[in-house]
């Protein structure tokens, strides 16, 4: 081992001894402090006390001032999120409600339009006359067309009309198309077709006897309005 190595070891031992001495001296200073004479305390002890006091003040300030405010902010953020979610839900409901209201208005408009196509009680004879003219223009010959007793339903009154006519297939097809084009609602039910020889024309095309029941409808309110 060289001389330089001995010098380094001696220097490290001296530093360690010095540090140990300073620490012992610092502890001795704490043990000999005079609580009634703060001005006579060593500077190192004063700095240490100030550091502890500062740490204590910061801790108390955090616990008494900052932490409650931070808790309030956290609660406010949670409440804000809840209110935001509630707003989104209500906004979605409102948008759907507006769409439902538009659909309801469209349905009401369509319903009123359909009601306008239902004949009033005073219009039934005129409707029968229109059906008669439509059949004649289509090439049919009516043997019988009569009103049957009304059938009361929950929201409307059903008026059956019994029809018996003679003609060929084309005439009957034209008659059905013309009935569908009437401004009033008329439906056809219970078709009965009977083919027979054509005695009026010399042709192989058979003559068809048609028995069909037409039905038209009128709104129950129309009957009340007519009575009033």
XYZ file of C-alpha atoms in Angstrom:
228
model
C 0.000 0.000 0.000
C 1.419 3.394 -0.967
C 1.738 6.540 1.086
C -1.078 8.209 -0.826
C -3.456 5.422 0.132
C -2.652 5.941 3.822
C -3.319 9.668 3.407
C -6.741 9.025 1.831
C -7.744 6.641 4.574
C -6.691 9.078 7.221
C -8.626 11.909 5.544
C -11.837 9.822 5.334
C -11.516 8.865 8.990
C -11.061 12.501 9.900
C -14.186 13.541 7.926
C -16.277 10.753 9.511
C -15.086 11.714 12.948
C -15.899 15.353 12.205
C -19.436 14.438 11.036
C -20.001 12.301 14.085
C -18.788 15.074 16.218
C -21.104 17.621 14.563
C -24.112 15.306 14.972
C -23.283 14.725 18.602
C -22.897 18.433 19.086
C -26.242 19.068 17.408
C -27.980 16.572 19.694
C -26.310 18.104 22.698
C -27.594 21.504 21.642
C -31.153 20.128 21.552
C -30.750 18.713 25.017
C -29.493 21.993 26.422
C -32.073 24.307 24.859
C -33.693 26.962 26.992
C -37.368 27.133 26.120
C -37.684 30.600 27.639
C -34.796 32.071 25.665
C -35.350 31.355 21.964
C -32.816 33.981 20.920
C -29.950 32.065 22.481
C -30.651 28.937 20.444
C -28.012 27.941 17.908
C -28.761 28.820 14.278
C -28.935 25.187 13.197
C -31.547 24.471 15.855
C -33.531 27.562 14.875
C -33.512 26.545 11.210
C -34.637 23.046 12.134
C -37.462 24.385 14.308
C -38.553 26.779 11.558
C -38.603 23.927 9.067
C -40.783 21.810 11.389
C -43.071 24.767 12.028
C -43.351 25.452 8.291
C -44.125 21.792 7.587
C -46.744 21.802 10.355
C -48.340 24.979 9.004
C -48.432 23.540 5.507
C -50.003 20.328 6.806
C -52.588 22.183 8.909
C -53.332 24.538 6.021
C -53.850 21.570 3.733
C -56.091 19.730 6.190
C -58.109 22.783 7.269
C -58.280 24.837 4.080
C -57.228 22.973 0.971
C -58.678 19.522 1.617
C -62.276 20.739 2.249
C -62.104 22.879 -0.881
C -60.721 19.971 -2.881
C -63.535 17.769 -1.564
C -66.073 20.433 -2.551
C -64.529 20.653 -6.009
C -64.648 16.868 -6.348
C -68.303 16.819 -5.261
C -69.086 19.669 -7.654
C -67.410 17.797 -10.508
C -69.431 14.670 -9.720
C -72.631 16.719 -9.534
C -71.733 18.433 -12.797
C -71.256 15.060 -14.484
C -74.594 13.835 -13.117
C -76.339 16.985 -14.324
C -74.655 16.648 -17.700
C -75.815 13.049 -18.028
C -79.317 14.083 -16.961
C -79.275 16.897 -19.513
C -78.172 14.533 -22.265
C -80.940 12.093 -21.346
C -83.574 14.848 -21.288
C -82.234 16.316 -24.521
C -82.491 12.913 -26.184
C -86.013 12.492 -24.794
C -86.951 15.962 -26.047
C -85.613 15.215 -29.510
C -87.548 11.943 -29.587
C -90.624 13.734 -28.238
C -90.431 16.296 -31.010
C -90.136 13.492 -33.566
C -93.108 11.722 -31.955
C -95.105 14.939 -32.031
C -94.363 15.395 -35.733
C -95.391 11.800 -36.384
C -98.551 12.330 -34.337
C -99.389 15.443 -36.339
C -98.842 13.541 -39.577
C -101.009 10.693 -38.311
C -103.734 13.132 -37.275
C -103.570 14.818 -40.686
C -103.797 11.457 -42.445
C -106.607 10.390 -40.137
C -108.552 13.583 -40.821
C -107.964 13.099 -44.527
C -109.354 9.575 -44.264
C -112.319 10.870 -42.272
C -113.068 13.340 -45.045
C -113.306 10.406 -47.445
C -115.971 8.763 -45.300
C -119.426 9.750 -46.556
C -121.953 11.379 -44.312
C -125.358 9.824 -43.937
C -126.854 12.234 -46.454
C -124.176 11.323 -49.027
C -124.907 7.585 -49.128
C -127.601 7.814 -51.854
C -125.293 9.937 -53.960
C -122.504 7.365 -53.491
C -124.823 4.575 -54.641
C -125.699 6.641 -57.685
C -121.987 7.165 -58.432
C -121.386 3.407 -58.196
C -124.286 2.788 -60.551
C -122.972 5.273 -63.099
C -119.465 3.827 -62.747
C -120.735 0.303 -63.446
C -122.758 1.395 -66.479
C -119.785 3.301 -67.883
C -117.639 0.181 -67.378
C -120.065 -1.940 -69.430
C -121.940 -3.690 -66.624
C -125.693 -4.072 -66.384
C -127.038 -3.967 -62.863
C -129.729 -6.386 -61.921
C -129.891 -5.256 -58.348
C -128.171 -2.716 -56.103
C -129.543 -2.104 -52.623
C -128.522 -0.857 -49.220
C -128.330 -3.388 -46.397
C -128.707 -2.641 -42.682
C -125.874 -0.683 -41.143
C -123.365 -2.386 -38.863
C -122.289 -0.369 -35.838
C -118.558 -0.618 -35.047
C -116.589 1.045 -32.266
C -115.427 4.101 -34.185
C -117.384 3.950 -37.421
C -120.584 2.733 -38.998
C -120.316 0.164 -41.771
C -122.814 0.467 -44.630
C -123.025 -2.686 -46.802
C -124.306 -2.370 -50.373
C -125.369 -5.537 -52.205
C -124.642 -5.512 -55.930
C -125.665 -7.956 -58.653
C -124.563 -7.177 -62.190
C -123.924 -8.830 -65.562
C -121.004 -8.273 -67.897
C -117.750 -9.684 -69.130
C -114.394 -9.866 -67.395
C -113.100 -6.617 -68.853
C -116.191 -4.726 -67.727
C -115.879 -6.018 -64.206
C -112.164 -5.152 -64.089
C -112.922 -1.621 -65.277
C -115.673 -1.354 -62.656
C -113.316 -2.366 -59.829
C -110.702 0.161 -60.997
C -113.321 2.896 -61.143
C -114.554 2.064 -57.642
C -110.978 2.397 -56.347
C -110.765 5.846 -57.981
C -113.850 7.201 -56.245
C -113.223 10.077 -53.813
C -114.983 8.069 -51.080
C -113.744 4.904 -49.418
C -115.486 1.852 -50.846
C -114.282 -1.730 -50.409
C -115.492 -4.825 -52.244
C -116.050 -8.194 -50.542
C -117.608 -11.655 -51.076
C -117.164 -11.978 -54.831
C -119.300 -14.566 -56.595
C -118.852 -15.123 -60.338
C -121.148 -17.325 -62.387
C -120.403 -17.888 -66.098
C -123.160 -18.506 -68.600
C -123.812 -18.245 -72.351
C -123.991 -14.794 -73.847
C -127.564 -14.513 -75.147
C -127.270 -10.878 -76.182
C -124.222 -11.151 -78.435
C -123.115 -13.849 -80.800
C -119.698 -14.474 -79.319
C -117.839 -17.205 -77.552
C -117.054 -14.895 -74.654
C -119.245 -16.002 -71.750
C -121.529 -13.694 -69.890
C -120.594 -13.367 -66.206
C -123.044 -12.735 -63.420
C -121.352 -10.923 -60.567
C -122.548 -10.866 -57.006
C -120.447 -8.652 -54.775
C -120.912 -6.787 -51.544
C -119.548 -3.262 -51.416
C -118.953 -1.567 -48.107
C -118.567 2.084 -47.325
C -118.016 3.642 -43.927
C -118.903 6.762 -42.064
C -117.396 8.088 -38.911
C -119.479 7.791 -35.769
C -118.918 11.483 -35.126
C -120.579 12.283 -38.429
C -123.812 10.734 -37.183
C -123.600 12.841 -34.009
C -122.869 15.971 -36.004
C -125.791 15.240 -38.329
C -128.118 14.788 -35.344
C -126.980 18.062 -33.868
